Amino acid sequence: MTVPEGHTVHRIARQFTADFAGHRLAVSSPQGRFAAGAARLDGQVLTETAAVGKHMFATFESGDVLRVHLGLYGAWDFFGVVSPIVDGQDVRGSMGAPRLRRAVRMGEDEREPPSAEGGLVASFPPDPVGAVRVRLATEESVADLRGPSACEVLDPSEAQAVVDRLGPDPASTDDLDAAGQVVVERITSRGVAVGQLLMDQSVVAGIGNIYRAELLFRARLDPHTPGRRVPREVVRAIWDDWAVLLPDGIRTGAMLTREDLDEDGRARAIADTTERHWVYGRGGLPCRVCGTPVVVEEMAGRKLYFCPVCQR
Ligand SMILES: [Zn+2]
């Protein structure tokens, strides 16, 4: 299972920008648990969608903001018109599918949405299947949310308060340099292990378990190093690296973190998840650089992977 990290949430926000922004939406809660929130949004025009870290904020014409956090199990299923969101290329889903029959899941894994087969649905709009918390619909596109850890309607100041509690996100800032300084301050002022700080969304937003392990390997940094013992230039290099990996993940839809691959190697790694990472998911397997078995241990309740030799 792949837990959504920042790149997935940015891709989802872009999908909404492509197919839902500017439209008056029918909003419902087929499952019923979001009935009041859905009633407040129903019939409004969606004006803007943005991601910060792992949160998506969809702003409606009244100023109401739908905030969604997918958590461990959440996913969005898109049906009907699902426009390409990157460089005019369809990275996932069925090329050439009939315009109103496409089905694409974005979230916790790469399974197909229920009621879909081969990236298509039999009819549009599809009946909601299972526990759909909220359905957003235009004439041509439907998005179903299931299993989120947060789905709520906020006013603009409440939404801003959520953003203010988050650390910088390289894909949602106009000033990478200033944002990098904030991250350097937040990490180098703490005694907590850097492996834990990178997962702390108030320090830097959007990094999950996979990007955490891979960023630390790419920096050849021991995850147990206390933040205040990490040289400022090393933290800055990790931020700069995150500002490269995140847009790459948004573009490809995959967390491909090996910079040693040529074009063919990248294509293979896109197709085969076991080829994508330096250390993540490789506990006990030989380090791709030095051959030492990759160590897996628990850090703050999550699995941490690292090479004990390369990351000394
Ligand atoms: Zn190694």
Short mmCIF file of C-alpha atoms and ligand atoms in Angstrom, two decimals:
data_model
loop_
_atom_site.label_atom_id
_atom_site.label_comp_id
_atom_site.label_asym_id
_atom_site.label_seq_id
_atom_site.Cartn_x
_atom_site.Cartn_y
_atom_site.Cartn_z
CA MET A 1 0.00 0.00 0.00
CA THR A 2 1.23 3.45 -0.86
CA VAL A 3 0.12 6.20 1.46
CA PRO A 4 -0.58 9.47 -0.35
CA GLU A 5 2.23 11.98 -0.05
CA GLY A 6 2.30 15.58 -1.21
CA HIS A 7 2.63 14.87 -4.92
CA THR A 8 -0.67 12.93 -4.97
CA VAL A 9 -2.58 15.75 -3.28
CA HIS A 10 -1.18 18.30 -5.75
CA ARG A 11 -2.24 16.04 -8.62
CA ILE A 12 -5.75 15.80 -7.21
CA ALA A 13 -5.96 19.59 -6.80
CA ARG A 14 -4.90 19.98 -10.43
CA GLN A 15 -7.52 17.47 -11.54
CA PHE A 16 -10.18 19.61 -9.85
CA THR A 17 -8.74 22.75 -11.42
CA ALA A 18 -8.89 21.10 -14.85
CA ASP A 19 -12.39 19.64 -14.74
CA PHE A 20 -14.37 21.27 -11.91
CA ALA A 21 -13.17 24.86 -11.35
CA GLY A 22 -15.51 27.41 -12.90
CA HIS A 23 -18.41 24.95 -12.82
CA ARG A 24 -21.50 25.03 -10.63
CA LEU A 25 -21.29 21.74 -8.73
CA ALA A 26 -23.84 19.27 -7.50
CA VAL A 27 -22.53 18.24 -4.08
CA SER A 28 -23.92 15.30 -2.13
CA SER A 29 -22.93 12.81 0.54
CA PRO A 30 -24.12 9.41 -0.67
CA GLN A 31 -22.90 7.87 2.61
CA GLY A 32 -24.66 10.55 4.66
CA ARG A 33 -21.80 11.40 7.03
CA PHE A 34 -21.15 14.72 5.28
CA ALA A 35 -24.77 15.63 4.57
CA ALA A 36 -24.71 19.06 6.25
CA GLY A 37 -21.42 20.10 4.61
CA ALA A 38 -22.64 18.89 1.22
CA ALA A 39 -25.88 20.87 1.56
CA ARG A 40 -23.86 24.03 2.30
CA LEU A 41 -21.77 23.59 -0.88
CA ASP A 42 -24.42 22.21 -3.23
CA GLY A 43 -25.16 24.47 -6.21
CA GLN A 44 -22.14 26.73 -5.70
CA VAL A 45 -19.47 27.49 -8.31
CA LEU A 46 -16.04 26.06 -7.44
CA THR A 47 -13.64 28.95 -7.88
CA GLU A 48 -10.23 27.53 -6.96
CA THR A 49 -8.47 24.38 -5.77
CA ALA A 50 -5.07 24.27 -4.11
CA ALA A 51 -2.91 21.82 -2.20
CA VAL A 52 -0.63 22.61 0.72
CA GLY A 53 1.27 19.61 2.00
CA LYS A 54 -1.25 16.79 2.34
CA HIS A 55 -4.31 19.07 2.58
CA MET A 56 -6.52 20.05 -0.32
CA PHE A 57 -8.50 23.28 -0.17
CA ALA A 58 -11.39 23.75 -2.62
CA THR A 59 -12.80 27.29 -2.48
CA PHE A 60 -16.38 28.03 -3.55
CA GLU A 61 -18.00 31.29 -4.68
CA SER A 62 -19.38 32.10 -1.20
CA GLY A 63 -15.89 31.80 0.29
CA ASP A 64 -16.67 28.39 1.80
CA VAL A 65 -13.63 26.12 1.69
CA LEU A 66 -13.83 22.34 1.49
CA ARG A 67 -10.76 20.92 3.27
CA VAL A 68 -9.85 17.28 2.63
CA HIS A 69 -7.02 15.23 4.12
CA LEU A 70 -6.83 11.70 2.75
CA GLY A 71 -4.98 10.24 5.75
CA LEU A 72 -3.87 6.63 5.40
CA TYR A 73 -6.85 5.23 3.53
CA GLY A 74 -8.51 8.03 1.61
CA ALA A 75 -8.85 8.24 -2.16
CA TRP A 76 -10.65 10.20 -4.86
CA ASP A 77 -12.24 8.37 -7.78
CA PHE A 78 -12.75 10.47 -10.91
CA PHE A 79 -15.30 9.45 -13.55
CA GLY A 80 -16.36 10.76 -16.92
CA VAL A 81 -14.20 13.53 -18.37
CA VAL A 82 -10.81 13.19 -16.65
CA SER A 83 -8.56 15.68 -18.41
CA PRO A 84 -4.78 15.29 -18.69
CA ILE A 85 -3.22 17.40 -15.96
CA VAL A 86 0.43 17.39 -17.00
CA ASP A 87 2.00 18.64 -20.24
CA GLY A 88 -0.91 17.35 -22.29
CA GLN A 89 0.09 13.78 -21.46
CA ASP A 90 -2.05 11.06 -20.01
CA VAL A 91 0.20 9.40 -17.47
CA ARG A 92 -2.44 7.09 -16.04
CA GLY A 93 -5.80 5.82 -17.14
CA SER A 94 -6.90 4.69 -20.55
CA MET A 95 -5.76 6.57 -23.61
CA GLY A 96 -8.47 7.15 -26.14
CA ALA A 97 -11.26 6.10 -23.78
CA PRO A 98 -14.72 7.40 -24.65
CA ARG A 99 -15.00 10.91 -23.24
CA LEU A 100 -17.62 10.19 -20.59
CA ARG A 101 -16.53 6.74 -19.47
CA ARG A 102 -13.12 7.15 -17.94
CA ALA A 103 -12.42 6.08 -14.35
CA VAL A 104 -9.23 7.01 -12.48
CA ARG A 105 -8.35 6.60 -8.81
CA MET A 106 -5.98 9.01 -7.04
CA GLY A 107 -5.10 8.18 -3.47
CA GLU A 108 -4.00 5.39 -1.26
CA ASP A 109 -3.17 2.87 -3.95
CA GLU A 110 -3.44 2.23 -7.65
CA ARG A 111 -6.46 -0.05 -7.58
CA GLU A 112 -9.32 0.72 -9.88
CA PRO A 113 -12.38 2.55 -8.59
CA PRO A 114 -15.27 0.22 -7.76
CA SER A 115 -17.69 -0.25 -10.66
CA ALA A 116 -14.89 0.38 -13.14
CA GLU A 117 -13.18 -2.03 -15.46
CA GLY A 118 -10.11 -1.38 -17.55
CA GLY A 119 -10.22 2.31 -16.65
CA LEU A 120 -13.81 2.65 -17.84
CA VAL A 121 -17.28 2.76 -16.32
CA ALA A 122 -20.30 1.23 -18.00
CA SER A 123 -22.44 4.34 -17.71
CA PHE A 124 -22.21 7.97 -16.66
CA PRO A 125 -22.77 9.14 -14.04
CA PRO A 126 -21.95 5.89 -12.21
CA ASP A 127 -23.99 4.98 -9.14
CA PRO A 128 -22.02 5.65 -5.96
CA VAL A 129 -20.59 2.39 -4.62
CA GLY A 130 -19.88 1.86 -0.92
CA ALA A 131 -18.99 4.58 1.56
CA VAL A 132 -18.70 7.72 -0.57
CA ARG A 133 -18.26 10.63 1.86
CA VAL A 134 -18.81 13.33 -0.74
CA ARG A 135 -19.57 13.42 -4.45
CA LEU A 136 -18.78 16.54 -6.49
CA ALA A 137 -20.31 16.57 -9.94
CA THR A 138 -20.46 18.68 -13.09
CA GLU A 139 -22.43 17.70 -16.18
CA GLU A 140 -19.44 15.71 -17.45
CA SER A 141 -17.22 14.84 -14.48
CA VAL A 142 -17.79 13.16 -11.12
CA ALA A 143 -15.39 12.92 -8.17
CA ASP A 144 -16.13 10.56 -5.27
CA LEU A 145 -14.21 10.80 -2.00
CA ARG A 146 -13.93 7.75 0.23
CA GLY A 147 -12.08 7.05 3.49
CA PRO A 148 -10.61 10.49 4.24
CA SER A 149 -9.25 11.41 7.67
CA ALA A 150 -10.70 14.92 7.27
CA CYS A 151 -13.52 16.32 5.13
CA GLU A 152 -15.02 19.59 6.37
CA VAL A 153 -16.29 23.00 5.30
CA LEU A 154 -14.34 25.97 6.67
CA ASP A 155 -14.69 29.71 6.30
CA PRO A 156 -11.68 31.51 4.75
CA SER A 157 -10.10 32.48 8.08
CA GLU A 158 -10.39 28.93 9.41
CA ALA A 159 -8.78 27.59 6.22
CA GLN A 160 -5.98 30.13 6.53
CA ALA A 161 -5.39 29.03 10.12
CA VAL A 162 -4.84 25.45 8.91
CA VAL A 163 -2.35 26.65 6.29
CA ASP A 164 -0.55 28.80 8.87
CA ARG A 165 0.09 25.75 11.04
CA LEU A 166 1.79 23.92 8.16
CA GLY A 167 5.45 24.15 7.25
CA PRO A 168 6.48 25.26 3.74
CA ASP A 169 5.54 23.25 0.65
CA PRO A 170 7.80 23.82 -2.37
CA ALA A 171 4.89 23.39 -4.78
CA SER A 172 2.73 26.03 -3.09
CA THR A 173 5.21 28.83 -2.46
CA ASP A 174 6.41 31.60 -4.78
CA ASP A 175 9.62 32.07 -2.83
CA LEU A 176 11.58 28.82 -2.53
CA ASP A 177 14.54 30.62 -0.98
CA ALA A 178 12.60 32.21 1.88
CA ALA A 179 10.66 28.99 2.46
CA GLY A 180 13.94 27.07 2.60
CA GLN A 181 15.21 29.44 5.31
CA VAL A 182 12.10 28.67 7.38
CA VAL A 183 12.73 24.93 7.10
CA VAL A 184 16.41 25.36 8.01
CA GLU A 185 15.40 27.30 11.15
CA ARG A 186 12.75 24.79 12.16
CA ILE A 187 15.03 21.76 11.82
CA THR A 188 18.27 23.17 13.21
CA SER A 189 16.54 24.58 16.32
CA ARG A 190 15.23 21.19 17.48
CA GLY A 191 16.77 18.27 19.35
CA VAL A 192 14.41 15.77 17.71
CA ALA A 193 15.81 13.27 15.18
CA VAL A 194 15.87 14.71 11.66
CA GLY A 195 14.05 11.59 10.42
CA GLN A 196 11.14 12.53 12.62
CA LEU A 197 11.27 16.28 11.85
CA LEU A 198 10.96 15.67 8.10
CA MET A 199 7.64 13.90 8.75
CA ASP A 200 6.40 16.72 11.02
CA GLN A 201 3.97 18.67 8.82
CA SER A 202 4.53 21.85 10.84
CA VAL A 203 8.24 21.75 9.91
CA VAL A 204 7.96 21.00 6.19
CA ALA A 205 4.72 19.98 4.46
CA GLY A 206 3.96 17.06 2.18
CA ILE A 207 6.73 14.60 3.03
CA GLY A 208 5.56 11.10 3.99
CA ASN A 209 7.34 7.88 4.75
CA ILE A 210 8.72 7.20 1.28
CA TYR A 211 10.05 10.66 0.49
CA ARG A 212 11.45 10.88 4.06
CA ALA A 213 13.58 7.74 3.66
CA GLU A 214 14.70 8.66 0.17
CA LEU A 215 15.58 12.31 0.90
CA LEU A 216 17.75 11.20 3.82
CA PHE A 217 19.51 8.58 1.71
CA ARG A 218 20.08 11.06 -1.12
CA ALA A 219 21.66 13.39 1.47
CA ARG A 220 23.63 10.41 2.96
CA LEU A 221 22.37 11.59 6.37
CA ASP A 222 21.76 9.39 9.44
CA PRO A 223 18.02 9.71 10.23
CA HIS A 224 18.80 9.68 13.97
CA THR A 225 20.86 12.87 13.85
CA PRO A 226 19.23 15.50 16.07
CA GLY A 227 18.02 18.48 14.04
CA ARG A 228 20.35 20.90 15.77
CA ARG A 229 23.37 18.74 14.86
CA VAL A 230 22.57 18.80 11.13
CA PRO A 231 24.63 21.49 9.34
CA ARG A 232 22.43 24.29 7.95
CA GLU A 233 23.73 23.72 4.42
CA VAL A 234 22.72 20.05 4.62
CA VAL A 235 19.16 20.96 5.63
CA ARG A 236 19.09 23.50 2.82
CA ALA A 237 20.27 20.83 0.35
CA ILE A 238 17.47 18.51 1.52
CA TRP A 239 14.91 21.29 0.97
CA ASP A 240 16.35 21.99 -2.49
CA ASP A 241 16.18 18.26 -3.25
CA TRP A 242 12.53 18.13 -2.08
CA ALA A 243 11.84 21.05 -4.42
CA VAL A 244 13.07 18.79 -7.26
CA LEU A 245 11.46 15.49 -6.22
CA LEU A 246 8.00 16.93 -5.55
CA PRO A 247 7.41 18.48 -9.00
CA ASP A 248 8.78 15.28 -10.55
CA GLY A 249 6.23 13.26 -8.53
CA ILE A 250 3.44 15.65 -9.53
CA ARG A 251 4.42 15.25 -13.19
CA THR A 252 4.77 11.45 -13.23
CA GLY A 253 2.37 10.40 -10.48
CA ALA A 254 5.15 8.19 -9.12
CA MET A 255 7.64 8.64 -6.29
CA LEU A 256 10.70 7.91 -8.38
CA THR A 257 13.67 8.91 -6.24
CA ARG A 258 16.68 7.31 -7.92
CA GLU A 259 18.79 9.89 -9.70
CA ASP A 260 21.11 7.18 -11.08
CA LEU A 261 18.66 5.98 -13.74
CA ASP A 262 18.85 6.76 -17.43
CA GLU A 263 15.71 7.18 -19.52
CA ASP A 264 15.18 3.43 -19.96
CA GLY A 265 15.80 2.85 -16.26
CA ARG A 266 13.25 5.51 -15.37
CA ALA A 267 10.69 3.89 -17.65
CA ARG A 268 11.30 0.52 -15.98
CA ALA A 269 10.99 2.08 -12.51
CA ILE A 270 7.70 3.75 -13.43
CA ALA A 271 6.38 0.31 -14.38
CA ASP A 272 7.94 -1.60 -11.47
CA THR A 273 7.62 -0.12 -7.96
CA THR A 274 10.51 -2.24 -6.63
CA GLU A 275 12.89 -0.31 -8.91
CA ARG A 276 11.88 3.17 -7.75
CA HIS A 277 13.70 3.67 -4.47
CA TRP A 278 17.16 3.67 -2.90
CA VAL A 279 16.14 2.29 0.52
CA TYR A 280 12.37 2.57 1.08
CA GLY A 281 10.73 -0.86 1.24
CA ARG A 282 14.11 -2.60 0.89
CA GLY A 283 14.72 -3.81 4.48
CA GLY A 284 17.35 -6.60 4.45
CA LEU A 285 18.14 -6.15 0.76
CA PRO A 286 21.62 -4.96 -0.25
CA CYS A 287 22.11 -1.21 -0.45
CA ARG A 288 22.23 -0.24 -4.13
CA VAL A 289 25.43 1.74 -3.45
CA CYS A 290 27.51 -0.26 -0.95
CA GLY A 291 25.82 -3.67 -0.66
CA THR A 292 25.20 -3.46 3.11
CA PRO A 293 21.74 -4.79 4.08
CA VAL A 294 19.26 -1.91 4.38
CA VAL A 295 18.04 -1.49 7.97
CA VAL A 296 14.35 -1.18 8.79
CA GLU A 297 13.25 0.00 12.23
CA GLU A 298 10.40 1.88 13.87
CA MET A 299 10.66 5.63 14.32
CA ALA A 300 7.66 7.36 15.91
CA GLY A 301 5.43 4.45 14.93
CA ARG A 302 6.37 4.42 11.25
CA LYS A 303 8.85 2.19 9.42
CA LEU A 304 12.15 3.86 8.75
CA TYR A 305 14.56 2.51 6.12
CA PHE A 306 18.21 3.53 5.87
CA CYS A 307 21.68 2.28 4.97
CA PRO A 308 23.83 2.11 8.13
CA VAL A 309 27.03 2.57 6.11
CA CYS A 310 26.13 5.21 3.49
CA GLN A 311 24.18 7.24 6.07
CA ARG A 312 26.71 7.39 8.89
ZN ZN B 1 24.92 1.83 1.51
#
